[in-house]
């Protein structure tokens, strides 16, 4: 038996089917702890062995956590069903329209038919902390960039030619120089100069906070004992992104599945006598960006990555094509290191749960109100 769950902020649409895809049950449950209990009873009554969830990284997070707590021995497989697959399944049966029960039934049938769906993985423990810290730091950096761009625009009008004295606003010294220049402005531009000074002071505050976050993240990475940082170009922040997004590398049985998950595996685009591959825009873009950063760093230094890149260029590939080849190679390197780390430290999918409900609640105390506070990797 299989089940599909279409998740929403207030409700869960659930459908249960048999091995032939025939609907056995369809109902709507509240996205609360009470609804989770009813869902568990429903799955037990129908002896469901595999559940597909659409949106396990958002409103479906809490129900996925609940199912993991109720089935710590993994006797129930919980997988992520991409939204695009659901819409295609629904469009394949015209005339039925789009409703939550229709989506839940489509999710259930995809769950029964597709053996390669990725299992949901809970981001808990150090991985959850790293992800939260990295996301917050990214928010700070984005705010800093916006403030710096606005200050540059104001300085161009208030102090024409300022760039010959200051240049970029990347260091504390240059920011202080800009503040001193703005302090000399009086008259019509005084208000704009004052606002620019406030923005520059906010940038200094962000820089201090970002540096503190970096130290915290580096400490968490060091505590994991990972060997990722031994690879040239992978610092604490990049290593933390790999750990936070992957969580448990054993969810990827081969290096090829890992490459497909991070978007470095090219997509076949052949037709007739034309055999080619094209850029893969899918996959986890956070992982893809981390691999891009490592690739650029290695190309700029005398490394094995640079020699590999130059060899691809010598074969006639463009810079972008050669860079994509290097990213694919680095994906394998990261995969091998994380597999070794997993064996060395005996990484588990979830914290080990005992049979007592009290210990379970202490280990992963999550309810429906936590839906927006963390994500699952899919």
CSV table of C-alpha atoms in Angstrom, one decimal:
chain,number,residue,atom,x,y,z
A,1,UNK,CA,0.0,0.0,0.0
A,2,UNK,CA,1.1,3.5,-0.8
A,3,UNK,CA,0.1,7.0,0.4
A,4,UNK,CA,0.4,10.5,-0.9
A,5,UNK,CA,0.2,13.7,1.1
A,6,UNK,CA,-0.4,17.1,-0.4
A,7,UNK,CA,0.6,19.6,2.3
A,8,UNK,CA,-0.8,23.0,3.1
A,9,UNK,CA,-0.4,25.4,6.0
A,10,UNK,CA,-3.7,24.4,7.6
A,11,UNK,CA,-4.5,21.0,6.1
A,12,UNK,CA,-3.1,17.8,4.8
A,13,UNK,CA,-4.8,16.0,1.9
A,14,UNK,CA,-4.1,12.3,2.1
A,15,UNK,CA,-4.7,9.5,-0.4
A,16,UNK,CA,-4.1,5.8,0.0
A,17,UNK,CA,-3.8,3.4,-3.0
A,18,UNK,CA,-3.1,-0.2,-3.6
A,19,UNK,CA,-0.3,-1.7,-5.8
A,20,UNK,CA,-2.5,-1.2,-8.9
A,21,UNK,CA,-3.1,2.5,-8.2
A,22,UNK,CA,-6.7,2.1,-7.1
A,23,UNK,CA,-7.8,4.7,-4.5
A,24,UNK,CA,-8.6,3.1,-1.1
A,25,UNK,CA,-9.0,6.2,1.0
A,26,UNK,CA,-9.1,10.0,0.6
A,27,UNK,CA,-9.5,12.5,3.4
A,28,UNK,CA,-8.4,15.8,4.6
A,29,UNK,CA,-6.6,16.2,8.0
A,30,UNK,CA,-5.6,19.2,10.0
A,31,UNK,CA,-1.9,20.0,9.8
A,32,UNK,CA,-1.6,19.7,13.6
A,33,UNK,CA,-0.5,17.1,16.1
A,34,UNK,CA,-4.1,15.8,16.2
A,35,UNK,CA,-4.1,15.4,12.5
A,36,UNK,CA,-0.7,13.6,12.7
A,37,UNK,CA,-2.2,11.1,15.1
A,38,UNK,CA,-5.1,10.4,12.8
A,39,UNK,CA,-2.7,10.0,9.9
A,40,UNK,CA,-0.6,7.5,11.8
A,41,UNK,CA,-3.7,5.4,12.5
A,42,UNK,CA,-4.8,5.6,8.9
A,43,UNK,CA,-1.4,4.4,7.6
A,44,UNK,CA,-1.4,1.6,10.2
A,45,UNK,CA,-4.9,0.4,9.2
A,46,UNK,CA,-4.0,0.2,5.6
A,47,UNK,CA,-0.5,-1.2,6.2
A,48,UNK,CA,1.1,1.5,4.1
A,49,UNK,CA,4.8,0.9,3.5
A,50,UNK,CA,5.7,4.0,1.5
A,51,UNK,CA,4.6,7.6,1.8
A,52,UNK,CA,5.2,10.4,-0.6
A,53,UNK,CA,5.1,14.0,0.6
A,54,UNK,CA,5.0,17.1,-1.6
A,55,UNK,CA,6.5,20.1,0.1
A,56,UNK,CA,8.5,18.3,2.8
A,57,UNK,CA,10.7,21.3,3.0
A,58,UNK,CA,7.9,23.7,3.9
A,59,UNK,CA,4.5,22.9,5.3
A,60,UNK,CA,5.2,19.2,5.2
A,61,UNK,CA,8.2,19.3,7.4
A,62,UNK,CA,6.3,18.7,10.6
A,63,UNK,CA,4.4,15.7,9.3
A,64,UNK,CA,7.6,14.2,8.0
A,65,UNK,CA,9.3,14.6,11.4
A,66,UNK,CA,6.3,13.0,13.0
A,67,UNK,CA,6.4,10.0,10.7
A,68,UNK,CA,10.2,9.7,11.4
A,69,UNK,CA,9.5,9.7,15.1
A,70,UNK,CA,6.7,7.1,14.9
A,71,UNK,CA,8.8,4.9,12.7
A,72,UNK,CA,12.4,5.2,14.0
A,73,UNK,CA,13.3,1.8,12.6
A,74,UNK,CA,12.4,3.0,9.1
A,75,UNK,CA,9.7,0.4,8.5
A,76,UNK,CA,7.9,3.2,6.7
A,77,UNK,CA,9.7,4.8,3.8
A,78,UNK,CA,9.0,8.6,3.5
A,79,UNK,CA,10.0,10.2,0.2
A,80,UNK,CA,9.9,13.6,-1.4
A,81,UNK,CA,7.7,14.0,-4.5
A,82,UNK,CA,8.7,17.0,-6.7
A,83,UNK,CA,5.9,19.5,-7.5
A,84,UNK,CA,6.6,19.2,-11.2
A,85,UNK,CA,6.0,15.5,-11.2
A,86,UNK,CA,2.7,16.0,-9.5
A,87,UNK,CA,1.5,18.5,-12.0
A,88,UNK,CA,2.5,16.3,-14.9
A,89,UNK,CA,0.7,13.3,-13.4
A,90,UNK,CA,-2.4,15.4,-12.9
A,91,UNK,CA,-2.3,16.8,-16.5
A,92,UNK,CA,-2.1,13.2,-17.8
A,93,UNK,CA,-5.7,12.7,-16.7
A,94,UNK,CA,-7.6,15.6,-18.2
A,95,UNK,CA,-11.1,16.5,-17.1
A,96,UNK,CA,-10.6,16.0,-13.3
A,97,UNK,CA,-9.4,19.6,-12.6
A,98,UNK,CA,-7.1,20.5,-9.8
A,99,UNK,CA,-8.1,19.9,-6.2
A,100,UNK,CA,-6.2,18.8,-3.1
A,101,UNK,CA,-7.6,15.2,-3.2
A,102,UNK,CA,-6.6,15.0,-6.9
A,103,UNK,CA,-3.1,16.1,-6.1
A,104,UNK,CA,-2.8,13.7,-3.1
A,105,UNK,CA,-3.9,10.8,-5.4
A,106,UNK,CA,-1.3,11.9,-8.0
A,107,UNK,CA,1.4,12.0,-5.3
A,108,UNK,CA,0.4,8.5,-4.1
A,109,UNK,CA,0.6,7.1,-7.6
A,110,UNK,CA,4.0,8.7,-8.3
A,111,UNK,CA,5.2,7.2,-4.9
A,112,UNK,CA,4.1,3.7,-6.0
A,113,UNK,CA,5.6,4.0,-9.5
A,114,UNK,CA,8.9,5.8,-9.1
A,115,UNK,CA,11.5,3.8,-7.1
A,116,UNK,CA,14.1,6.6,-7.4
A,117,UNK,CA,12.4,9.2,-5.4
A,118,UNK,CA,14.8,10.8,-2.8
A,119,UNK,CA,14.1,10.0,0.8
A,120,UNK,CA,13.5,13.0,3.0
A,121,UNK,CA,16.3,13.6,5.4
A,122,UNK,CA,15.8,15.6,8.6
A,123,UNK,CA,18.2,18.4,9.1
A,124,UNK,CA,18.9,18.0,12.8
A,125,UNK,CA,21.8,18.5,15.2
A,126,UNK,CA,24.9,20.2,13.9
A,127,UNK,CA,23.6,20.2,10.3
A,128,UNK,CA,20.6,22.2,11.4
A,129,UNK,CA,22.7,24.6,13.3
A,130,UNK,CA,25.0,25.1,10.4
A,131,UNK,CA,22.2,25.7,8.0
A,132,UNK,CA,20.5,28.3,10.2
A,133,UNK,CA,23.8,30.1,10.7
A,134,UNK,CA,24.7,30.0,7.1
A,135,UNK,CA,21.3,31.2,6.0
A,136,UNK,CA,21.5,34.1,8.5
A,137,UNK,CA,25.0,35.0,7.4
A,138,UNK,CA,23.8,35.0,3.7
A,139,UNK,CA,21.0,37.4,4.7
A,140,UNK,CA,23.6,39.7,6.3
A,141,UNK,CA,25.9,39.7,3.3
A,142,UNK,CA,22.9,40.4,1.0
A,143,UNK,CA,22.0,43.4,3.2
A,144,UNK,CA,25.6,44.6,3.2
A,145,UNK,CA,25.8,44.5,-0.6
A,146,UNK,CA,22.6,46.4,-0.9
A,147,UNK,CA,23.8,49.1,1.5
A,148,UNK,CA,27.2,49.4,-0.1
A,149,UNK,CA,25.6,49.8,-3.6
A,150,UNK,CA,23.3,52.5,-2.3
A,151,UNK,CA,26.3,54.3,-0.6
A,152,UNK,CA,28.2,54.2,-3.9
A,153,UNK,CA,25.3,55.7,-5.7
A,154,UNK,CA,25.0,58.5,-3.2
A,155,UNK,CA,28.7,59.2,-3.1
A,156,UNK,CA,28.8,59.6,-6.9
A,157,UNK,CA,26.4,62.5,-6.6
A,158,UNK,CA,27.7,64.0,-3.3
A,159,UNK,CA,31.5,63.6,-4.0
A,160,UNK,CA,32.2,63.2,-7.7
A,161,UNK,CA,35.5,61.5,-8.2
A,162,UNK,CA,35.4,59.9,-4.8
A,163,UNK,CA,36.4,56.5,-6.3
A,164,UNK,CA,39.9,57.8,-6.8
A,165,UNK,CA,40.3,58.3,-3.0
A,166,UNK,CA,38.3,55.4,-1.7
A,167,UNK,CA,37.5,52.8,-4.4
A,168,UNK,CA,35.5,49.9,-3.0
A,169,UNK,CA,33.9,49.7,0.4
A,170,UNK,CA,35.4,46.3,1.3
A,171,UNK,CA,37.6,47.1,4.2
A,172,UNK,CA,37.1,48.9,7.5
A,173,UNK,CA,39.7,51.4,6.6
A,174,UNK,CA,38.0,52.5,3.4
A,175,UNK,CA,34.6,52.6,5.1
A,176,UNK,CA,36.1,54.9,7.8
A,177,UNK,CA,37.6,57.1,5.0
A,178,UNK,CA,34.1,57.4,3.4
A,179,UNK,CA,32.6,58.3,6.7
A,180,UNK,CA,35.2,61.1,7.2
A,181,UNK,CA,34.5,62.5,3.7
A,182,UNK,CA,30.8,62.5,4.3
A,183,UNK,CA,31.2,64.3,7.6
A,184,UNK,CA,32.7,67.3,5.7
A,185,UNK,CA,29.5,67.8,3.6
A,186,UNK,CA,27.2,70.6,4.6
A,187,UNK,CA,24.4,72.5,3.1
A,188,UNK,CA,22.0,70.9,0.5
A,189,UNK,CA,23.6,67.4,0.6
A,190,UNK,CA,23.8,67.2,4.4
A,191,UNK,CA,20.8,65.0,4.8
A,192,UNK,CA,21.9,62.5,2.2
A,193,UNK,CA,25.4,62.5,3.6
A,194,UNK,CA,24.0,61.7,7.1
A,195,UNK,CA,21.9,58.8,5.7
A,196,UNK,CA,25.0,57.5,3.9
A,197,UNK,CA,27.0,57.6,7.1
A,198,UNK,CA,24.3,55.6,8.9
A,199,UNK,CA,24.4,53.0,6.1
A,200,UNK,CA,28.2,52.8,6.4
A,201,UNK,CA,28.0,52.4,10.2
A,202,UNK,CA,25.5,49.6,9.6
A,203,UNK,CA,28.0,47.9,7.2
A,204,UNK,CA,30.6,48.0,10.0
A,205,UNK,CA,28.1,46.3,12.4
A,206,UNK,CA,27.3,43.7,9.8
A,207,UNK,CA,31.0,43.0,9.1
A,208,UNK,CA,31.6,42.4,12.9
A,209,UNK,CA,28.6,40.1,13.2
A,210,UNK,CA,29.5,38.2,10.0
A,211,UNK,CA,33.0,37.6,11.4
A,212,UNK,CA,31.6,36.3,14.6
A,213,UNK,CA,29.3,34.0,12.7
A,214,UNK,CA,32.2,32.7,10.7
A,215,UNK,CA,34.0,31.7,13.9
A,216,UNK,CA,31.0,30.0,15.2
A,217,UNK,CA,30.5,28.0,12.0
A,218,UNK,CA,34.2,27.1,11.9
A,219,UNK,CA,33.9,25.7,15.4
A,220,UNK,CA,31.0,23.5,14.4
A,221,UNK,CA,32.8,22.3,11.3
A,222,UNK,CA,35.8,21.4,13.4
A,223,UNK,CA,33.7,19.5,15.9
A,224,UNK,CA,32.4,17.3,13.1
A,225,UNK,CA,35.9,16.1,12.3
A,226,UNK,CA,35.3,16.4,8.6
A,227,UNK,CA,38.2,16.1,6.1
A,228,UNK,CA,36.5,18.4,3.6
A,229,UNK,CA,38.7,21.3,4.7
A,230,UNK,CA,41.8,19.4,3.6
A,231,UNK,CA,40.8,19.9,0.0
A,232,UNK,CA,42.1,23.1,-1.6
A,233,UNK,CA,39.4,25.8,-1.9
A,234,UNK,CA,37.1,24.3,0.8
A,235,UNK,CA,37.1,26.5,3.9
A,236,UNK,CA,34.9,26.3,6.9
A,237,UNK,CA,32.0,28.1,5.3
A,238,UNK,CA,32.0,25.9,2.2
A,239,UNK,CA,32.4,22.7,4.3
A,240,UNK,CA,29.5,23.8,6.5
A,241,UNK,CA,27.3,24.3,3.4
A,242,UNK,CA,28.1,20.7,2.2
A,243,UNK,CA,27.4,19.2,5.6
A,244,UNK,CA,24.2,21.3,6.1
A,245,UNK,CA,22.8,20.4,2.7
A,246,UNK,CA,23.8,16.8,2.4
A,247,UNK,CA,23.2,15.8,6.1
A,248,UNK,CA,23.8,12.1,5.4
A,249,UNK,CA,25.9,11.3,2.3
A,250,UNK,CA,24.8,7.7,2.4
A,251,UNK,CA,21.4,8.7,1.0
A,252,UNK,CA,23.3,8.9,-2.4
A,253,UNK,CA,24.3,5.4,-3.3
A,254,UNK,CA,26.8,6.4,-6.0
A,255,UNK,CA,28.8,9.5,-7.0
A,256,UNK,CA,26.5,9.8,-10.1
A,257,UNK,CA,23.4,10.2,-7.9
A,258,UNK,CA,25.2,12.8,-5.8
A,259,UNK,CA,26.2,14.7,-9.0
A,260,UNK,CA,22.6,14.6,-10.2
A,261,UNK,CA,21.4,15.9,-6.9
A,262,UNK,CA,23.7,18.9,-6.9
A,263,UNK,CA,23.2,19.8,-10.5
A,264,UNK,CA,26.7,19.0,-11.8
A,265,UNK,CA,25.6,16.0,-13.9
A,266,UNK,CA,24.9,17.1,-17.5
A,267,UNK,CA,21.5,16.3,-18.9
A,268,UNK,CA,21.3,14.2,-22.1
A,269,UNK,CA,19.9,16.2,-25.0
A,270,UNK,CA,20.4,13.9,-27.9
A,271,UNK,CA,18.2,13.5,-31.0
A,272,UNK,CA,18.8,11.3,-34.0
A,273,UNK,CA,22.4,11.5,-35.1
A,274,UNK,CA,23.1,14.4,-32.7
A,275,UNK,CA,24.5,13.2,-29.4
A,276,UNK,CA,25.0,15.9,-26.9
A,277,UNK,CA,24.5,17.0,-23.3
A,278,UNK,CA,23.2,20.3,-21.9
A,279,UNK,CA,23.5,22.3,-18.7
A,280,UNK,CA,21.6,21.0,-15.8
A,281,UNK,CA,19.6,23.8,-14.1
A,282,UNK,CA,18.2,21.5,-11.5
A,283,UNK,CA,19.5,20.0,-8.3
A,284,UNK,CA,20.4,21.6,-5.1
A,285,UNK,CA,21.6,25.1,-6.1
A,286,UNK,CA,23.3,25.7,-2.7
A,287,UNK,CA,25.5,22.7,-3.3
A,288,UNK,CA,26.1,23.8,-6.9
A,289,UNK,CA,27.1,27.3,-5.8
A,290,UNK,CA,29.5,25.8,-3.2
A,291,UNK,CA,31.1,23.6,-5.9
A,292,UNK,CA,31.4,26.6,-8.2
A,293,UNK,CA,33.2,28.6,-5.5
A,294,UNK,CA,35.7,25.7,-5.0
A,295,UNK,CA,36.2,25.4,-8.8
A,296,UNK,CA,37.0,29.1,-9.2
A,297,UNK,CA,39.4,29.0,-6.2
A,298,UNK,CA,41.3,26.1,-7.6
A,299,UNK,CA,41.5,27.6,-11.1
A,300,UNK,CA,43.2,30.7,-9.7
A,301,UNK,CA,46.0,28.7,-8.0
A,302,UNK,CA,48.5,26.1,-9.1
A,303,UNK,CA,46.3,23.1,-8.3
A,304,UNK,CA,45.2,19.8,-9.8
A,305,UNK,CA,41.9,21.5,-10.5
A,306,UNK,CA,43.6,24.1,-12.6
A,307,UNK,CA,45.5,21.6,-14.6
A,308,UNK,CA,42.3,19.6,-15.2
A,309,UNK,CA,40.5,22.8,-16.3
A,310,UNK,CA,43.4,23.7,-18.7
A,311,UNK,CA,43.4,20.2,-20.1
A,312,UNK,CA,39.7,20.5,-20.9
A,313,UNK,CA,40.3,23.9,-22.6
A,314,UNK,CA,43.0,22.3,-24.7
A,315,UNK,CA,40.4,19.7,-25.9
A,316,UNK,CA,38.4,22.6,-27.4
A,317,UNK,CA,35.9,23.2,-24.7
A,318,UNK,CA,34.7,26.7,-23.9
A,319,UNK,CA,35.5,28.2,-20.5
A,320,UNK,CA,32.0,27.5,-19.2
A,321,UNK,CA,32.1,23.9,-20.5
A,322,UNK,CA,35.5,23.3,-18.9
A,323,UNK,CA,34.3,24.9,-15.6
A,324,UNK,CA,31.3,22.5,-15.6
A,325,UNK,CA,33.6,19.6,-16.1
A,326,UNK,CA,35.7,20.7,-13.2
A,327,UNK,CA,32.6,21.1,-11.0
A,328,UNK,CA,31.6,17.5,-11.9
A,329,UNK,CA,35.0,16.3,-10.9
A,330,UNK,CA,35.0,18.2,-7.6
A,331,UNK,CA,31.5,16.7,-6.9
A,332,UNK,CA,33.2,13.3,-7.0
A,333,UNK,CA,36.0,14.5,-4.7
A,334,UNK,CA,33.5,15.9,-2.2
A,335,UNK,CA,31.4,12.7,-2.3
A,336,UNK,CA,34.4,10.5,-1.6
A,337,UNK,CA,35.5,12.6,1.3
A,338,UNK,CA,32.1,12.6,2.8
A,339,UNK,CA,31.7,8.9,2.4
A,340,UNK,CA,35.0,8.4,4.2
A,341,UNK,CA,33.9,10.7,7.0
A,342,UNK,CA,30.6,8.9,7.3
A,343,UNK,CA,32.4,5.5,7.7
A,344,UNK,CA,34.9,7.0,10.2
A,345,UNK,CA,32.4,8.6,12.4
A,346,UNK,CA,29.5,6.2,11.9
A,347,UNK,CA,27.1,8.9,10.8
A,348,UNK,CA,23.4,8.0,11.2
A,349,UNK,CA,20.4,9.3,9.4
A,350,UNK,CA,18.8,10.5,12.7
A,351,UNK,CA,19.7,10.6,16.3
A,352,UNK,CA,19.3,7.1,17.8
A,353,UNK,CA,15.9,6.8,19.4
A,354,UNK,CA,15.0,4.6,22.2
A,355,UNK,CA,11.6,3.0,22.7
A,356,UNK,CA,10.5,5.6,25.2
A,357,UNK,CA,8.4,8.5,24.0
A,358,UNK,CA,10.0,10.8,26.5
A,359,UNK,CA,13.5,10.3,24.9
A,360,UNK,CA,12.0,10.8,21.5
A,361,UNK,CA,10.5,14.1,22.4
A,362,UNK,CA,13.8,15.3,23.9
A,363,UNK,CA,15.7,14.3,20.8
A,364,UNK,CA,13.4,15.8,18.2
A,365,UNK,CA,10.6,17.8,19.8
A,366,UNK,CA,8.8,19.1,16.8
A,367,UNK,CA,5.2,20.0,16.2
A,368,UNK,CA,3.2,21.7,13.5
A,369,UNK,CA,4.2,25.1,14.6
A,370,UNK,CA,7.8,24.5,13.5
A,371,UNK,CA,7.0,24.2,9.8
A,372,UNK,CA,8.9,27.4,8.8
A,373,UNK,CA,11.8,27.1,11.1
A,374,UNK,CA,13.9,24.5,9.3
A,375,UNK,CA,13.9,22.5,6.1
A,376,UNK,CA,14.5,19.0,4.9
A,377,UNK,CA,17.0,18.1,2.2
A,378,UNK,CA,15.3,16.4,-0.7
